[in-house]
Coordinates of C-alpha atoms and ligand atoms in Angstrom, one line a residue:
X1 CA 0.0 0.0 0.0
X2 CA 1.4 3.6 -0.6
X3 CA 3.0 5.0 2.0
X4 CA 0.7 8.7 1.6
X5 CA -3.0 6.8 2.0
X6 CA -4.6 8.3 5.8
X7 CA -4.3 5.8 8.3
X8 CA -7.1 2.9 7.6
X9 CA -9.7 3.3 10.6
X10 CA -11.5 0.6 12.4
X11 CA -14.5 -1.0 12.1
X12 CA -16.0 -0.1 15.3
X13 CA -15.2 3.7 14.1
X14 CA -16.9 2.8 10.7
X15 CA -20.0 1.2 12.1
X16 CA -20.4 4.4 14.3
X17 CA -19.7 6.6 11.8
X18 CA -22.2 5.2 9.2
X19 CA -24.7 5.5 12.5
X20 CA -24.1 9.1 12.8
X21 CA -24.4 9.7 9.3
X22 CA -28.4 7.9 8.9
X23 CA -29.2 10.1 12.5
X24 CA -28.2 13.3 11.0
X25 CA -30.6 15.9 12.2
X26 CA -31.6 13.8 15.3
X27 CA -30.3 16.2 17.8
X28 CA -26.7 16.9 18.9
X29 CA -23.5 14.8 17.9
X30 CA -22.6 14.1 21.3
X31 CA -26.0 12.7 22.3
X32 CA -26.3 10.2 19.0
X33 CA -23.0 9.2 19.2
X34 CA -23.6 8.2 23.1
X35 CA -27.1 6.7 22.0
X36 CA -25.4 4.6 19.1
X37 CA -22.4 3.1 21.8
X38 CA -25.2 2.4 24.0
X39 CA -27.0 0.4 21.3
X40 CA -24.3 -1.8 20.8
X41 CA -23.8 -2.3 23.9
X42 CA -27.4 -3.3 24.6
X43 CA -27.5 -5.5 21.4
X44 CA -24.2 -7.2 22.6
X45 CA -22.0 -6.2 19.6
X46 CA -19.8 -4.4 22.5
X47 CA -18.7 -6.9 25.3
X48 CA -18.6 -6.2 29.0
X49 CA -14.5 -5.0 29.3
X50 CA -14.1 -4.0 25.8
X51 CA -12.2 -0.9 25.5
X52 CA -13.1 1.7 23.7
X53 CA -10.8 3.9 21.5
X54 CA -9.1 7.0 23.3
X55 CA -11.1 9.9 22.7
X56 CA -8.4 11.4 20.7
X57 CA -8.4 8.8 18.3
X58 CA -11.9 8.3 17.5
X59 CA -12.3 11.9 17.1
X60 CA -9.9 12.0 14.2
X61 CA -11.5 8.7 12.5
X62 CA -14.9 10.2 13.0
X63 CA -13.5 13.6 12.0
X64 CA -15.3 15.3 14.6
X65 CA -13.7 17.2 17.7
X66 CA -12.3 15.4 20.7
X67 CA -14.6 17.6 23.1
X68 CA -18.1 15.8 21.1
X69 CA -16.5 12.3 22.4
X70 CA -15.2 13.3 25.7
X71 CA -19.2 14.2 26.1
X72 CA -20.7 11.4 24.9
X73 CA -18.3 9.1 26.9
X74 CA -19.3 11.3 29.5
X75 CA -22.7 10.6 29.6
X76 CA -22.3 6.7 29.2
X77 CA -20.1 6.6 32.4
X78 CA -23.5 8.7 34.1
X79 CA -25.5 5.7 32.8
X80 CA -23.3 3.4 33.6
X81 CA -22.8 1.5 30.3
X82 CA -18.7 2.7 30.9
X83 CA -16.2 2.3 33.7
X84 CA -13.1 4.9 32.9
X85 CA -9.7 3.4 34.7
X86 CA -6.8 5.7 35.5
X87 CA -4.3 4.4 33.0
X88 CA -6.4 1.9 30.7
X89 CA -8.7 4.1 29.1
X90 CA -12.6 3.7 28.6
X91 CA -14.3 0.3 28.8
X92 CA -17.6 -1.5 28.6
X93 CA -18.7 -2.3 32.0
X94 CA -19.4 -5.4 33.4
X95 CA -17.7 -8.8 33.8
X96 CA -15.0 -9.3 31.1
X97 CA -15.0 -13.0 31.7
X98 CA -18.1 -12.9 30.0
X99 CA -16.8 -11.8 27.0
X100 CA -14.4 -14.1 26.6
X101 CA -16.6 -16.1 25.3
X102 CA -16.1 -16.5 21.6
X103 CA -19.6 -17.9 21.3
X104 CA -21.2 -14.3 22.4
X105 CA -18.4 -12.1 20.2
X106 CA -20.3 -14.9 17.4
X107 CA -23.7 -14.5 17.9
X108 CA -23.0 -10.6 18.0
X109 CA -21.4 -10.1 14.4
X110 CA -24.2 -12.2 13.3
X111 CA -26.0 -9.2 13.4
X112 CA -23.5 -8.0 11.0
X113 CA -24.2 -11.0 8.6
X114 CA -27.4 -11.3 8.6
X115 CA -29.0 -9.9 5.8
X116 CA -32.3 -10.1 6.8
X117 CA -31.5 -8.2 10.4
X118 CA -28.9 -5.7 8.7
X119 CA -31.8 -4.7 6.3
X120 CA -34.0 -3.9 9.2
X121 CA -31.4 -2.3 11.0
X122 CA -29.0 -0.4 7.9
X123 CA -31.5 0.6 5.7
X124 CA -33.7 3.1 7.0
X125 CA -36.3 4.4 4.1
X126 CA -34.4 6.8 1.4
X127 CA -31.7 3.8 1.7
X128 CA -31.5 1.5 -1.0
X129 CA -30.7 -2.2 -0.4
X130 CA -28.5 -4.3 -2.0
X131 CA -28.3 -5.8 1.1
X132 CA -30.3 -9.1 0.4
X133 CA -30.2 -10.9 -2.6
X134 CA -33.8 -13.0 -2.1
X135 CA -36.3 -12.3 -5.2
X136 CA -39.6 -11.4 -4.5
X137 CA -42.0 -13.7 -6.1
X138 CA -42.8 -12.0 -10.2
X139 CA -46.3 -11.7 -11.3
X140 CA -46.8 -14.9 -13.2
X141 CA -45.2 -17.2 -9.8
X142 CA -47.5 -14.7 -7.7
X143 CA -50.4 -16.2 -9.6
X144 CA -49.2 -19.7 -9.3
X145 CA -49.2 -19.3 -5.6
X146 CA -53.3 -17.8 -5.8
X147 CA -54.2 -21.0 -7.3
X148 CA -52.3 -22.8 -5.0
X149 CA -53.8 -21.0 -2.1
X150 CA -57.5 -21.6 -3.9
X151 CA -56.8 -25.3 -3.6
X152 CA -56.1 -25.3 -0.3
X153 CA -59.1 -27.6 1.8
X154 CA -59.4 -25.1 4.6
X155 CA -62.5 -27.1 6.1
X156 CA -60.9 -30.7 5.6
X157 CA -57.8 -29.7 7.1
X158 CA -59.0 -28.4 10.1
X159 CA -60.5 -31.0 11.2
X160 CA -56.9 -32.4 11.9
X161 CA -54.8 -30.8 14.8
X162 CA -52.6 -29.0 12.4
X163 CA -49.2 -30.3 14.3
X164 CA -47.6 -32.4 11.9
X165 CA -43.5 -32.2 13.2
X166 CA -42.3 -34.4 10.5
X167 CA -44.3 -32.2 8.1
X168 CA -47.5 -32.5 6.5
X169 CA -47.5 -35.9 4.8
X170 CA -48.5 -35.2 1.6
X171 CA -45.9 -32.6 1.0
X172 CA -43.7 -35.3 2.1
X173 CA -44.8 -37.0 -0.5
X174 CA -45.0 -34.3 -3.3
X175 CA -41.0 -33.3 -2.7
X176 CA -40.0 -36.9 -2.7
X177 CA -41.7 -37.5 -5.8
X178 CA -40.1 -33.9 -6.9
X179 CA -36.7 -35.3 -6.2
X180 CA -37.2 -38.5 -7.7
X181 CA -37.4 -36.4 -10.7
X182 CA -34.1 -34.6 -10.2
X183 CA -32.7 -37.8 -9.9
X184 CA -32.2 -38.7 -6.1
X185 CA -34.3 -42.1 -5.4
X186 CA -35.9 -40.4 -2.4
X187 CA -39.3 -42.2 -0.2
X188 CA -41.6 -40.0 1.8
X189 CA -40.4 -41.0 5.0
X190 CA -37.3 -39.9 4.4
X191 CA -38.3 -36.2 4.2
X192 CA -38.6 -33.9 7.2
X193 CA -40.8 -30.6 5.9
X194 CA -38.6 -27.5 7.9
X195 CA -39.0 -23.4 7.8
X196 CA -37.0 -22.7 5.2
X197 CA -33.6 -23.8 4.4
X198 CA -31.7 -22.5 7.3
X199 CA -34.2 -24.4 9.9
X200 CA -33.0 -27.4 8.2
X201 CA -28.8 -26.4 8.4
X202 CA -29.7 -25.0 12.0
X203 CA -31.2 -28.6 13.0
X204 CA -28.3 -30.1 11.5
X205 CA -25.5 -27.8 12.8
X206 CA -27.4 -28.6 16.5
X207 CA -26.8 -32.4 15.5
X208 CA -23.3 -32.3 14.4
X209 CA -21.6 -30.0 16.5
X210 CA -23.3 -31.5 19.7
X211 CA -20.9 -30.1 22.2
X212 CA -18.1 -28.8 20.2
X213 CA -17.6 -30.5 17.1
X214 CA -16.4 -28.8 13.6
X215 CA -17.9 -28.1 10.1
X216 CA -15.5 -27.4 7.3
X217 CA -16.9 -24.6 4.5
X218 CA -16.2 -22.9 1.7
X219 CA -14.7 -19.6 1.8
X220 CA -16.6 -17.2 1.1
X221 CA -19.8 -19.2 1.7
X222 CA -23.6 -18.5 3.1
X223 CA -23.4 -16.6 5.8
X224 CA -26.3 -18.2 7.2
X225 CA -24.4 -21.2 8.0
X226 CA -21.6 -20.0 9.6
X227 CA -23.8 -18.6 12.1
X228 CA -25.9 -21.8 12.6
X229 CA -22.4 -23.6 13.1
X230 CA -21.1 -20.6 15.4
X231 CA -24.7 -20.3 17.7
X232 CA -24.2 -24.8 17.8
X233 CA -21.0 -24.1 19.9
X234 CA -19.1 -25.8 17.1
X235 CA -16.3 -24.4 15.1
X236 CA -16.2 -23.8 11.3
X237 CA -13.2 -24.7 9.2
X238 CA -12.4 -22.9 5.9
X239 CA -11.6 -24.4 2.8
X240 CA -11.0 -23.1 -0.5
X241 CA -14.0 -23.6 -3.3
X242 CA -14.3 -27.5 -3.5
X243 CA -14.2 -27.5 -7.4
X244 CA -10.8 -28.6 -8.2
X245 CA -8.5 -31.6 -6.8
X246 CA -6.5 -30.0 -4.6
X247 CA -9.1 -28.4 -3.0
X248 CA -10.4 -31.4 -2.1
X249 CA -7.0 -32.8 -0.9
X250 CA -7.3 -30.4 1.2
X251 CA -11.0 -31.4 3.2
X252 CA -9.6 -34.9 3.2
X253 CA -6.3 -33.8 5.1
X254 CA -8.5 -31.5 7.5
X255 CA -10.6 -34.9 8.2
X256 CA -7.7 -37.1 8.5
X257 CA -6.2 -34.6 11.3
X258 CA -9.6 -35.1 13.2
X259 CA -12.3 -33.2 14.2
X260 CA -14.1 -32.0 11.4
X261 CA -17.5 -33.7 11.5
X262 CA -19.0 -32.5 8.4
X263 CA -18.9 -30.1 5.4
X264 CA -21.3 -27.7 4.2
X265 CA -21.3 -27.1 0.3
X266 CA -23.8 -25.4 -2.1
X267 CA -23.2 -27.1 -5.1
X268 CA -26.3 -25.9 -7.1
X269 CA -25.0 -22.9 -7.1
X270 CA -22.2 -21.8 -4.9
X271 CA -23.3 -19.0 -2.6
X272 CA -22.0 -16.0 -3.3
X273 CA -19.4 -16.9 -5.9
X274 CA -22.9 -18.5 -8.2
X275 CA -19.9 -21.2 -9.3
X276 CA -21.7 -24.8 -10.3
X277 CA -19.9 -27.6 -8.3
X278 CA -18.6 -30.2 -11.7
X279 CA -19.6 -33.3 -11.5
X280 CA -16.8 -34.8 -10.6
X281 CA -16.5 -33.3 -7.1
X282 CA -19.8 -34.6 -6.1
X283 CA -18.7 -37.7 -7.2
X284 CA -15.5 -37.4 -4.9
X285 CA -17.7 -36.0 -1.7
X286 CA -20.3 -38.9 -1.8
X287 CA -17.2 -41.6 -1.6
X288 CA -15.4 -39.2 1.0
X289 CA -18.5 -39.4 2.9
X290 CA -18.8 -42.7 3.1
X291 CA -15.1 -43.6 3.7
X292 CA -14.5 -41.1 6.3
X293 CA -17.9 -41.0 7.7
X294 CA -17.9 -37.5 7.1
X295 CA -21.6 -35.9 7.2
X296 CA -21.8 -34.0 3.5
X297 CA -24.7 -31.3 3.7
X298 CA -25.4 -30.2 0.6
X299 CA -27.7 -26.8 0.7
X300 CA -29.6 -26.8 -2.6
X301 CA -31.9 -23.9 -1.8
X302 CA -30.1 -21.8 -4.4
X303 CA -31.1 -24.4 -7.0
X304 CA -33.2 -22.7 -9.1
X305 CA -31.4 -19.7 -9.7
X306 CA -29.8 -21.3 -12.7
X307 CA -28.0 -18.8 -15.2
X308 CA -25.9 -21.0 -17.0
X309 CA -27.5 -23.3 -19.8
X310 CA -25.4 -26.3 -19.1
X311 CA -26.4 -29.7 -17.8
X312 CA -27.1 -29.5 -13.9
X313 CA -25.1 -32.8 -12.5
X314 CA -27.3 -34.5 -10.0
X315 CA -27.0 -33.7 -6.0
X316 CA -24.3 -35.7 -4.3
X317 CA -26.7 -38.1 -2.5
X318 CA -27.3 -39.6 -6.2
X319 CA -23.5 -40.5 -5.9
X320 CA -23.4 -41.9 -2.5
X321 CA -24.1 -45.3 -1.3
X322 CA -27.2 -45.7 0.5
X323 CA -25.1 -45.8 3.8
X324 CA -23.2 -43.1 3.1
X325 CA -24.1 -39.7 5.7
X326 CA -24.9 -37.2 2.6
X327 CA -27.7 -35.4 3.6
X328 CA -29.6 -33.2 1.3
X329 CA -31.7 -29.4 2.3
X330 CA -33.9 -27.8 0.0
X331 CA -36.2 -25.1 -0.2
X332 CA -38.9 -23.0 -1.8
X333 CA -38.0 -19.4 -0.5
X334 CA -35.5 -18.5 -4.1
X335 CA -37.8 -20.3 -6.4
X336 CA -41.1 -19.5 -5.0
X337 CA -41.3 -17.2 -2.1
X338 CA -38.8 -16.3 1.5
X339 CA -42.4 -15.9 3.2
X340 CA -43.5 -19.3 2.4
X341 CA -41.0 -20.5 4.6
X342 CA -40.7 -23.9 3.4
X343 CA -38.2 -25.9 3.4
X344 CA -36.9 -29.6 4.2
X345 CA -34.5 -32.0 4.8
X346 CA -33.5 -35.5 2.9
X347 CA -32.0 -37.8 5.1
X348 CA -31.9 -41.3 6.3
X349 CA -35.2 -42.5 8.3
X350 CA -33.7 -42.7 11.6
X351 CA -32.2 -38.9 11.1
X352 CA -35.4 -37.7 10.2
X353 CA -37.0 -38.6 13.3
X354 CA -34.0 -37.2 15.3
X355 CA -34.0 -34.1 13.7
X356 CA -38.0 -34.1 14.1
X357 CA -37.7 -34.2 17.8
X358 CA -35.1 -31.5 18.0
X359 CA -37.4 -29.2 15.8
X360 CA -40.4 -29.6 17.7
X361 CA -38.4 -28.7 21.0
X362 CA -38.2 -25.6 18.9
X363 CA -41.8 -24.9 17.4
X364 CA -43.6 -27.9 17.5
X365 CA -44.4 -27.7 13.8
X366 CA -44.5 -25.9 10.6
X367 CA -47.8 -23.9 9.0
X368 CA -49.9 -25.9 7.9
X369 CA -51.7 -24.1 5.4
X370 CA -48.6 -23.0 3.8
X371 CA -47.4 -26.7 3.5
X372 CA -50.7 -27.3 2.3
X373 CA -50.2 -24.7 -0.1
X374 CA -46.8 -26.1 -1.4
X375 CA -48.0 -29.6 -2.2
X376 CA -49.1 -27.4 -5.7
X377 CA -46.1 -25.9 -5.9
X378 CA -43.7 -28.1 -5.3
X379 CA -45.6 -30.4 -8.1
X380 CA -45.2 -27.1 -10.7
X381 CA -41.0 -26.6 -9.9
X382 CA -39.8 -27.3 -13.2
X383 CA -42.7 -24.9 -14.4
X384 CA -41.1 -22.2 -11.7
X385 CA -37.5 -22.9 -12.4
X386 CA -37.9 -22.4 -16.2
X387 CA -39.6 -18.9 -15.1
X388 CA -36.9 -18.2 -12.8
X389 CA -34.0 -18.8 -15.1
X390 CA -35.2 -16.7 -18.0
X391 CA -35.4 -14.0 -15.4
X392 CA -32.2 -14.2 -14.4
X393 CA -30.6 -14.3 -17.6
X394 CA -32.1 -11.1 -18.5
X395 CA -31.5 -9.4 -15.4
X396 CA -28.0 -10.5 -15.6
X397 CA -27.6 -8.7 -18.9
X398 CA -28.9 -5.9 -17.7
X399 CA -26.9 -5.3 -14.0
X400 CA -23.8 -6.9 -16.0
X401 CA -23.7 -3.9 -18.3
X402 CA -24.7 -1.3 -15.4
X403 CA -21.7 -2.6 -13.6
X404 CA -19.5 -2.7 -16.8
X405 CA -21.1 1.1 -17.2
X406 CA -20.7 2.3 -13.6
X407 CA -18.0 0.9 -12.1
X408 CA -15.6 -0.2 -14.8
X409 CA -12.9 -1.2 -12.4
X410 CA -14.8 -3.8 -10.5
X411 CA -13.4 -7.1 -12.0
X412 CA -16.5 -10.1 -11.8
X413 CA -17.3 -12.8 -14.3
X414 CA -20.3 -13.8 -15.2
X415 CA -22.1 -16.3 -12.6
X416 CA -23.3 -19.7 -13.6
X417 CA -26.4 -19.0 -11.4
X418 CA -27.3 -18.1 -8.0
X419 CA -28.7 -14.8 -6.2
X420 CA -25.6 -12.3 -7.1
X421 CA -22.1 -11.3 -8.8
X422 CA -19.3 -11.5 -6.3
X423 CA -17.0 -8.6 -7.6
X424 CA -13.7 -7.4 -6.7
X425 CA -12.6 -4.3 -5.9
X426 CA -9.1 -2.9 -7.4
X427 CA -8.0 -2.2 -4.0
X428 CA -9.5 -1.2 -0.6
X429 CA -11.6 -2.2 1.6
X430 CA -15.5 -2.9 1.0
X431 CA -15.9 -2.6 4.6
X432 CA -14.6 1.0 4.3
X433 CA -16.8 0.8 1.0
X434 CA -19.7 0.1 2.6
X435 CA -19.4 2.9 5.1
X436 CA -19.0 5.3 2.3
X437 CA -21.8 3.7 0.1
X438 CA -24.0 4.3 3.3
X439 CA -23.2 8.2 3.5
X440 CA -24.5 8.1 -0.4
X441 CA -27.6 6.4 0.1
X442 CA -27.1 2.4 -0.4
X443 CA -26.6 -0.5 2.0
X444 CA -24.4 -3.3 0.4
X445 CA -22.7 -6.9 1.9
X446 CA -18.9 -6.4 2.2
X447 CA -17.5 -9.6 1.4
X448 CA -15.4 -9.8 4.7
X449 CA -19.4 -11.0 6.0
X450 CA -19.4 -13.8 3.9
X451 CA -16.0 -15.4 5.2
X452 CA -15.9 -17.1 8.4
X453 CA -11.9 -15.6 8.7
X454 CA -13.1 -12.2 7.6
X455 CA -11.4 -12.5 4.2
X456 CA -12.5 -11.0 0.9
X457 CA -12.8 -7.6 2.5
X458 CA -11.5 -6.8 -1.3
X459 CA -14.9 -8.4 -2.7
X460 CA -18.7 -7.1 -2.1
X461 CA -21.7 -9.1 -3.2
X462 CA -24.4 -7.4 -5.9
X463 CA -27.8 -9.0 -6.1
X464 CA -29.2 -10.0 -9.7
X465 CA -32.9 -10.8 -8.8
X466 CA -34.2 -7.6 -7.0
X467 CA -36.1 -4.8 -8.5
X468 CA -34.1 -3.3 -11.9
X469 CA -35.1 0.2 -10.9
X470 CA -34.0 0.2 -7.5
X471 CA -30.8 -1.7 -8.8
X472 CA -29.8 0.7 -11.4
X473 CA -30.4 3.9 -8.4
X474 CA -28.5 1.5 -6.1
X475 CA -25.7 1.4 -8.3
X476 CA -25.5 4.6 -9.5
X477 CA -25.0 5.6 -5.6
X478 CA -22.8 3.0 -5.3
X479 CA -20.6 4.4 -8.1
X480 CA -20.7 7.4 -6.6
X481 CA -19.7 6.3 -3.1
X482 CA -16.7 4.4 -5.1
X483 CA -15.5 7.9 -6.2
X484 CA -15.4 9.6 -2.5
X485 CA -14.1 6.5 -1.4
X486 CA -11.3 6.1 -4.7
X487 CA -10.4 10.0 -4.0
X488 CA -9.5 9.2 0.0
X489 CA -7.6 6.4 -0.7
X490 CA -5.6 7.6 -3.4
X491 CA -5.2 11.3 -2.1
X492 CA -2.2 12.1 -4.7
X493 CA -2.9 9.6 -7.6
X494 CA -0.5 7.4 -6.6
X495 CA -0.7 4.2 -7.1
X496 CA -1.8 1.9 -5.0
X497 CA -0.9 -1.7 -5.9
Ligands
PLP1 C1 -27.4 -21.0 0.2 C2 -28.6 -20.6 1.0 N1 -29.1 -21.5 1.9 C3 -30.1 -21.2 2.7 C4 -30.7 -20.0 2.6 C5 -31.9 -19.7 3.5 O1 -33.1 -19.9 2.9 P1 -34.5 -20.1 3.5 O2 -35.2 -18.8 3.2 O3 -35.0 -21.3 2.7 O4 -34.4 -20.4 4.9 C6 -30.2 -19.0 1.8 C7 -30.8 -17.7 1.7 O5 -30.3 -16.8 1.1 C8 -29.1 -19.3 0.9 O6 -28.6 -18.4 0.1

């Protein structure tokens, strides 16, 4: 890095400083910068004992005067939310052994990488997000799910209960017939109906991990499943993209030192990188599965975000032996709807009835009337994925020359399929990025979220599937936020390689 760039500021100072920025107007600086540190505190993203930076310092990141901290500091050690020591500085009060914790520091910058909560929390109205990648339902899948609604026998089905923890049977049925069709011999009782997706890897993170145990991922991968691992108590192991050899010489050495109890893949397509796992990597899972006993969870709930026109290879349970620990998730939220909230599990009898008991400790059951409602449209997929891929291809086309238009320097290639383009910046940080982009009116997902070691803070993830308007205003801001940030980082021009 050139030796003239300003010094590169935290990202406590750059979460508090993107705070400041969407309460301008609210009152004094002082006051909303002690009512931001108290939020964080309060949410747990600041850990009893952690010090805060000298009020000196965070003046300059913040570029506001030293007095405006001393202030709000101030008025957090009235409320006592701060202790001040002579000699250490400021601090978050309470017991530090708390925080030593690594599972709490987890399930605080969860909040960070979770979309859904970020979008709630980052992007006030006037904000445009690019922060989650889900597309809604279009008009003609919209109308599919009215007809599948209109079908649904209200009356008959109420004279049942309505608790159904293994899921309601004939939706059982429907997706194993589904997935007969994809080519993965599957019977109804081997089905477990879940909320969504990440119900299913949350069941199956609380399964595996069991009191410590590890999960080997991709990196970058879902983000939602490096928090399900993380909030287990287990520990998450990265591993490059699992689409060459060598990468997956590398899972097999990680198993053969010990401790890794499964791997999380999403072959169908990879999140966020929208790479399509060859076939001859599933191929090599299913036997690694069964040799090493290693669970394989593959998470196709990306699957019908297809780009690409190539053959799909089948999931990697069709290329495991029947006793072989692959289990398979699935899900209706990216071809259908995210409000649905269906989703399920394929998995060996036994498991099913395992993970069954451990969901209904949770909520009993799912909906009924929305299962009720996917039997339809679980029997229509191929109809929906042949909707949603002609979608994507023409969204790509557009937002691929937006991007090409806008923000020339960005280096991406094309994705194969999946829910966004995974770009790289020239230099910098997206983190820093993202604060900038937040000052200009857009909320995006620095890559560093996406990476369970915080890498790839050169990378931020674009969404293909959301509204074209708001897309093309998102970038535009986004270009423009590049700019600021491109001027700061390269004060004199230099060059910074
Ligand atoms: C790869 C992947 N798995 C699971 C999920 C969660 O999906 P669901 O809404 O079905 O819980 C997502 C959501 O974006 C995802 O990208």
């Amino acid at each position: 890095m050139n030796g003239s760039n300003p010094p590169r500021i935290g990202p406590f100072a750059i979460q508090l400083r993107a705070a400041l920025d969407a309460s301008a107007g609210a009152g004094p600086v002082h006051e909303r910068l002690a009512t931001t540190i108290r939020e964080m505190i309060d949410r747990g993203e600041l850990l009893p004992g952690t010090r805060l930076p000298p009020e000196r310092a965070l003046a300059h990141d913040l570029g506001i005067g030293r007095n405006t901290v001393v202030r709000a500091y101030g008025a957090l050690r009235r409320d006592r939310f701060v202790d001040r020591h002579q000699g250490r500085g400021t601090a978050v009060r309470g017991d530090p052994s708390v925080a030593t914790s690594s599972r709490l520091g987890d399930l605080a910058t969860s909040s960070q990488r979770s979309v859904v909560f970020r979008t709630l929390s980052d992007a006030p109205s006037g904000v445009i997000d690019l922060l989650s990648a889900s597309p809604p339902p279009n008009e003609r899948i919209t109308a599919m799910m009215r007809s599948a609604l209109q079908k649904v026998p209200l009356e008959e089905l109420a004279m049942h209960h309505g608790y159904y923890p293994l899921g309601y049977p004939e939706l059982r049925k429907a997706i194993a017939i589904y997935l007969q069709r994809t080519g993965l011999r599957t019977s109804e009782d081997e089905i477990l109906v879940t909320a969504g997706a990440q119900q299913a890897i949350t069941l199956l993170s609380n399964w595996i991990v069991d009191g410590g145990g590890k999960v080997a991922v991709e990196n970058p991968t879902y983000a939602g499943a490096i928090d399900a691992v993380r909030a287990a108590n287990g520990r998450v192991v990265a591993l490059p993209q699992l689409v060459s050899e060598p990468a997956l010489d590398e899972l097999e050495e990680s198993i053969a030192v010990g401790g890794v109890g499964a791997v999380y893949v999403t072959p169908t397509f990879q999140n966020p990188t929208g790479v399509l796992m060859p076939e001859f990597a599933r191929r090599r899972l299913a036997m690694l599965a069964r040799s090493t006993r290693t669970v394989v969870i593959e998470d196709h709930g990306l699957a019908a975000m297809r780009i690409t026109t190539e053959p799909i290879p089948r999931p990697i349970a069709a290329f495991a032996a029947a006793d072989a620990p692959v289990v398979f998730v699935g899900s209706l939220s990216k071809s259908v709807w995210g409000g649905l909230r269906i989703g399920w599990i394929r998995a060996p009898r036994s498991l099913v009835i395992h993970l069954a008991r451990l969901r209904a400790s949770a909520d009993l059951a799912g909906s009924f009337p929305a299962q009720a409602m996917a039997v339809d449209l679980v029997d229509r997929l191929d109809e929906v994925y042949e909707i949603r891929h002609r979608e994507l291809v023409a969204r790509l086309e557009l937002i691929g020359a937006w991007l090409r238009e806008l923000l020339p320097s960005w280096h991406w290639i094309p994705p194969q399929g999946g829910l966004s383009i995974w770009a790289r910046l020239p230099y910098g940080s997206s983190t820093e990025l993202a604060a900038s982009a937040s000052r200009r009116g857009v909320a995006i997902v620095a890559g560093s979220v996406l990476s369970p070691e915080g890498d790839y803070d050169d990378h931020v993830r674009l969404p293909i599937g959301v509204d074209a308007a708001q897309t093309r205003e998102g970038l535009t801001r986004l270009a423009r936020a590049w700019r600021d940030y491109e001027r700061s980082f390269r004060p004199h021009g230099a060059v910074v390689v």
